[in-house]
C-alpha atoms as one frame of an Amber mdcrd trajectory, in Angstrom:
protein
 -56.348  78.027 -18.663 -58.015  76.318 -15.669 -61.420  77.207 -17.105 -60.478
  75.555 -20.432 -59.296  72.431 -18.599 -62.557  72.290 -16.663 -64.573  72.578
 -19.873 -62.527  69.774 -21.450 -63.023  67.598 -18.368 -66.773  68.170 -18.344
 -66.950  67.455 -22.076 -65.036  64.176 -21.644 -67.301  63.195 -18.753 -70.410
  63.940 -20.808 -69.109  61.871 -23.722 -68.342  59.030 -21.341 -71.852  59.246
 -19.891 -73.399  59.321 -23.362 -71.349  56.274 -24.341 -72.462  54.393 -21.220
 -76.122  55.224 -21.879 -75.815  54.151 -25.503 -74.241  50.852 -24.454 -76.900
  50.368 -21.794 -79.638  50.856 -24.383 -77.903  48.377 -26.672 -77.912  45.797
 -23.874 -81.633  46.433 -23.265 -82.402  45.625 -26.888 -80.162  42.550 -26.855
 -81.677  41.137 -23.676 -85.174  42.012 -24.803 -85.215  40.173 -28.110 -81.944
  38.522 -29.220 -81.242  34.794 -29.105 -78.672  34.676 -26.287 -75.534  32.553
 -26.517 -72.478  32.309 -24.272 -69.019  30.898 -24.963 -67.170  29.948 -21.774
 -63.441  29.257 -21.642 -61.409  28.196 -18.602 -61.239  31.784 -17.330 -64.941
  31.806 -16.469 -64.211  29.652 -13.396 -61.820  32.223 -11.920 -60.119  30.869
  -8.820 -62.449  27.863  -8.450 -60.456  25.782 -10.940 -57.080  26.660 -12.462
 -56.658  27.444 -16.129 -54.338  25.187 -18.115 -51.255  27.102 -16.975 -52.058
  26.072 -13.397 -51.428  22.369 -14.091 -47.801  22.339 -12.909 -47.272  18.549
 -12.833 -48.572  18.140 -16.369 -46.263  20.884 -17.591 -43.335  19.057 -16.017
 -44.310  15.739 -17.653 -44.452  17.485 -21.017 -41.130  19.255 -20.518 -39.480
  15.969 -19.521 -40.775  14.510 -22.812 -39.201  17.341 -24.786 -42.462  19.121
 -25.678 -42.605  22.892 -26.031 -44.819  24.217 -23.218 -44.170  27.923 -23.758
 -47.643  28.356 -25.276 -49.524  26.096 -22.879 -50.641  22.469 -22.667 -52.968
  22.482 -25.670 -50.506  24.105 -28.051 -47.720  21.883 -26.716 -49.696  18.778
 -27.690 -51.061  20.152 -30.951 -48.160  18.919 -33.105 -47.140  15.896 -31.029
 -47.217  12.750 -33.180 -45.772  10.439 -30.511 -48.852   8.659 -29.143 -47.026
   7.406 -26.021 -45.945  10.948 -25.125 -49.470  12.266 -25.740 -51.028   9.572
 -23.565 -48.599  10.268 -20.708 -49.367  13.995 -20.830 -53.124  13.440 -20.984
 -53.037  10.904 -18.148 -51.116  13.427 -16.044 -53.625  16.156 -16.877 -56.597
  13.943 -15.989 -55.016  12.937 -12.686 -54.178  16.541 -11.811 -57.632  17.755
 -12.874 -59.355  15.191 -10.649 -57.238  16.273  -7.694 -58.804  19.746  -7.976
 -62.459  18.717  -8.177 -63.293  19.786  -4.617 -64.197  23.362  -5.609 -66.808
  25.346  -3.680 -69.776  26.712  -5.625 -69.901  29.617  -3.145 -66.437  30.995
  -3.927 -66.183  34.558  -5.251 -65.707  33.733  -8.922 -68.606  31.300  -9.029
 -70.823  33.686  -7.064 -70.404  36.082  -9.994 -71.223  33.318 -12.469 -74.369
  32.524 -10.473 -75.195  36.236 -10.606 -74.818  36.272 -14.397 -76.980  33.176
 -14.876 -79.636  34.653 -12.590 -79.642  37.970 -14.452 -79.915  36.124 -17.782
 -82.803  33.985 -16.567 -84.587  37.098 -15.288 -84.041  39.062 -18.514 -85.351
  36.263 -20.747 -88.271  35.593 -18.414 -89.347  39.259 -18.368 -89.022  39.919
 -22.106 -92.525  39.894 -23.591 -91.636  40.090 -27.287 -89.579  36.902 -27.434
 -90.315  34.083 -29.843 -90.513  30.730 -27.967 -87.236  29.581 -29.573 -85.412
  32.635 -28.237 -86.340  31.567 -24.705 -83.504  29.056 -25.045 -80.137  30.299
 -23.732 -77.210  28.412 -25.244 -74.023  27.989 -23.241 -71.146  26.608 -25.297
 -68.367  25.606 -22.944 -64.849  24.360 -23.622 -64.542  23.299 -19.970 -64.794
  19.710 -18.756 -66.205  20.540 -15.305 -69.904  20.625 -14.395 -69.817  24.005
 -12.659 -72.420  25.604 -14.942 -74.754  22.622 -14.633 -74.382  22.539 -10.846
 -75.104  26.260 -10.524 -78.178  26.008 -12.751 -79.462  23.125 -10.646 -78.869
  25.018  -7.394 -80.712  28.043  -8.770 -83.643  25.877  -9.853 -83.413  26.959
 -13.500 -84.618  24.650 -16.243 -81.941  23.267 -18.521 -80.210  20.280 -20.037
 -76.701  19.265 -21.102 -75.541  18.121 -24.521 -72.392  16.045 -24.949 -71.197
  13.787 -27.758 -72.964  10.909 -25.967 -76.274  12.578 -25.125 -76.692  14.194
 -28.535 -77.667  10.834 -30.029 -80.950  10.721 -28.106 -81.575  14.285 -26.890
 -82.801  16.921 -29.363 -80.985  20.237 -29.573 -84.054  22.456 -29.813 -85.840
  21.814 -26.490 -87.638  24.763 -24.870 -89.360  24.406 -21.483 -93.094  24.981
 -21.091 -95.055  25.806 -17.921 -98.347  23.929 -18.200 -99.940  25.944 -15.380
 -99.326  29.406 -16.820 -99.208  28.061 -20.396 -96.047  29.976 -21.154 -92.593
  29.050 -22.434 -89.874  29.443 -19.813 -86.143  30.299 -19.980 -84.249  27.134
 -20.884 -80.478  26.716 -20.564 -78.848  24.371 -23.084 -75.262  23.563 -22.043
 -73.075  22.269 -24.875 -69.892  20.477 -23.753 -67.766  20.989 -26.873 -64.626
  19.245 -25.611 -66.097  16.598 -23.337 -67.248  16.409 -19.734 -66.632  14.951
 -16.303 -69.006  12.303 -14.964 -71.637  12.703 -12.249 -68.946  12.508  -9.546
 -66.874  15.299 -11.150 -64.304  12.721 -12.308 -62.615  13.224 -15.667 -61.677
  10.244 -17.865 -59.117  10.413 -20.672 -61.504   8.838 -23.175 -64.143  11.509
 -22.613 -62.125  14.592 -23.500 -60.755  16.174 -26.625 -57.140  17.279 -26.613
 -55.583  18.846 -29.697 -53.514  16.792 -32.054 -52.346  16.896 -35.669 -55.865
  15.818 -36.754 -57.776  17.973 -34.255 -60.431  19.074 -36.702 -60.877  15.517
 -37.911 -61.270  14.337 -34.325 -63.940  16.935 -33.701 -65.855  16.065 -36.847
 -65.861  12.365 -35.971 -66.535  12.602 -32.225 -67.991  15.996 -31.425 -69.429
  17.138 -34.756 -73.045  17.346 -33.605 -72.388  19.815 -30.792 -69.965  21.831
 -32.922 -72.322  21.984 -35.905 -75.215  22.826 -33.623 -73.187  25.731 -32.219
 -72.664  27.014 -35.742 -76.370  26.667 -36.498 -77.335  28.627 -33.388 -74.869
  31.433 -34.111 -76.155  31.722 -37.679 -79.688  32.374 -36.456 -81.052  35.811
 -37.246 -80.820  38.297 -34.349 -78.330  36.276 -32.269 -75.731  37.495 -29.791
 -72.664  35.716 -28.394 -71.126  36.756 -25.059 -67.556  35.463 -24.678 -65.955
  34.971 -21.253 -62.596  33.496 -20.276 -61.685  32.376 -23.789 -58.100  32.628
 -25.068 -58.904  32.640 -28.840 -56.560  29.677 -29.386 -59.175  27.239 -30.664
 -59.195  27.618 -34.448 -62.330  25.571 -35.107 -64.292  27.650 -32.587 -62.894
  30.861 -34.097 -64.064  29.705 -37.537 -67.597  29.161 -36.227 -67.652  32.629
 -34.624 -66.318  34.208 -37.795 -69.068  32.553 -39.858 -71.619  33.967 -37.433
 -70.195  37.481 -37.679 -70.389  37.351 -41.469 -74.078  36.546 -41.088 -74.896
  39.343 -38.631 -73.976  37.779 -35.272 -73.398  40.330 -32.500 -70.326  39.443
 -30.412 -69.706  40.937 -26.960 -66.301  40.479 -25.343 -65.530  41.872 -21.854
 -61.787  42.358 -21.357 -59.972  40.576 -18.530 -57.178  43.152 -18.714 -56.368
  46.188 -20.812 -53.977  44.294 -23.107 -56.573  41.740 -24.258 -57.348  41.827
 -27.972 -59.735  40.085 -30.320 -58.000  38.434 -33.308 -57.723  40.749 -36.308
 -59.774  38.491 -38.561 -62.899  39.382 -36.555 -62.602  43.019 -37.614 -64.209
  45.845 -35.642 -67.722  44.449 -35.344 -67.451  42.876 -31.833 -68.499  45.016
 -28.867 -65.475  45.139 -26.559 -66.135  46.046 -22.914 -63.073  47.598 -21.240
 -62.048  46.567 -17.713 -63.475  48.795 -14.976 -59.921  49.639 -13.910 -57.419
  49.521 -16.812 -54.543  49.090 -14.356 -55.906  45.819 -12.958 -57.168  42.420
 -14.057 -60.910  42.097 -13.568 -63.563  39.413 -13.220 -65.230  39.532 -16.643
 -68.181  37.479 -15.403 -68.877  40.172 -12.847 -68.471  42.856 -15.526 -71.087
  41.212 -17.725 -73.478  40.523 -14.825 -73.383  44.218 -13.926 -74.184  45.225
 -17.526 -77.142  42.809 -17.527 -78.446  44.133 -14.206 -78.171  47.780 -15.260
 -79.961  47.070 -18.530 -82.925  45.533 -16.685 -83.501  48.452 -14.300
């Protein structure tokens, strides 16, 4: 009986090893030739900035106004037609957000994000069979902060940011070029889908998008260029989208991802915890990375950075 158990254990271990090697090879191919895209939700910042459920004062303002906050700030405002109530909630959120802008780029969560950006830059730089356009790494972020931009600047990586304001005079398809070596270089394009803080990390109510009854209409009128550009990038042949810290609650973003999947987009989703699930409408095509320890919550940015680093060895 013990011998049978040992054989079963060895067999399971071998299958696990084979699965890891297969996944590692898949990552090698992705990093070697695919057009790389990231989607960052609030969870990517870890403990540097709180997710929406960490904005206690804003929750209280909404509760006092009779709004349902059981599903979070965004969902609580989604069906609110009272403009005065919406403005009060948004003003509270902006004030609370600005009180938390003193984050440290060296904290643990952001150190892992720096690690991921560095691994991505290295992978794209080393890949010899890349078309110049695939040297561009697109980061679509739903966050208002400038953490990604600040980390890229600290690392000395080439990149630019696209917002609803900058899109009018900055083209979407820029790729950096080294005139000394006469080679194209990794270029990070950061798309701020829902707005952005200013140069001093201050958020202003007029520069952000909060959900409302006409959310899609608001996006089309104010943020359509960045949203449509995201769709265009994800529809490119041989593209991959890595998703971190996203709650799947943004229907317009989900629609864009779904369109990409129908056209061959590879989606990779590292789990924050064992109970995380991709919406059913995405089917079984996404590559889901389980947490290292199924009994604990994990830093998905770290998970992905480790996969990148292993694939480049």
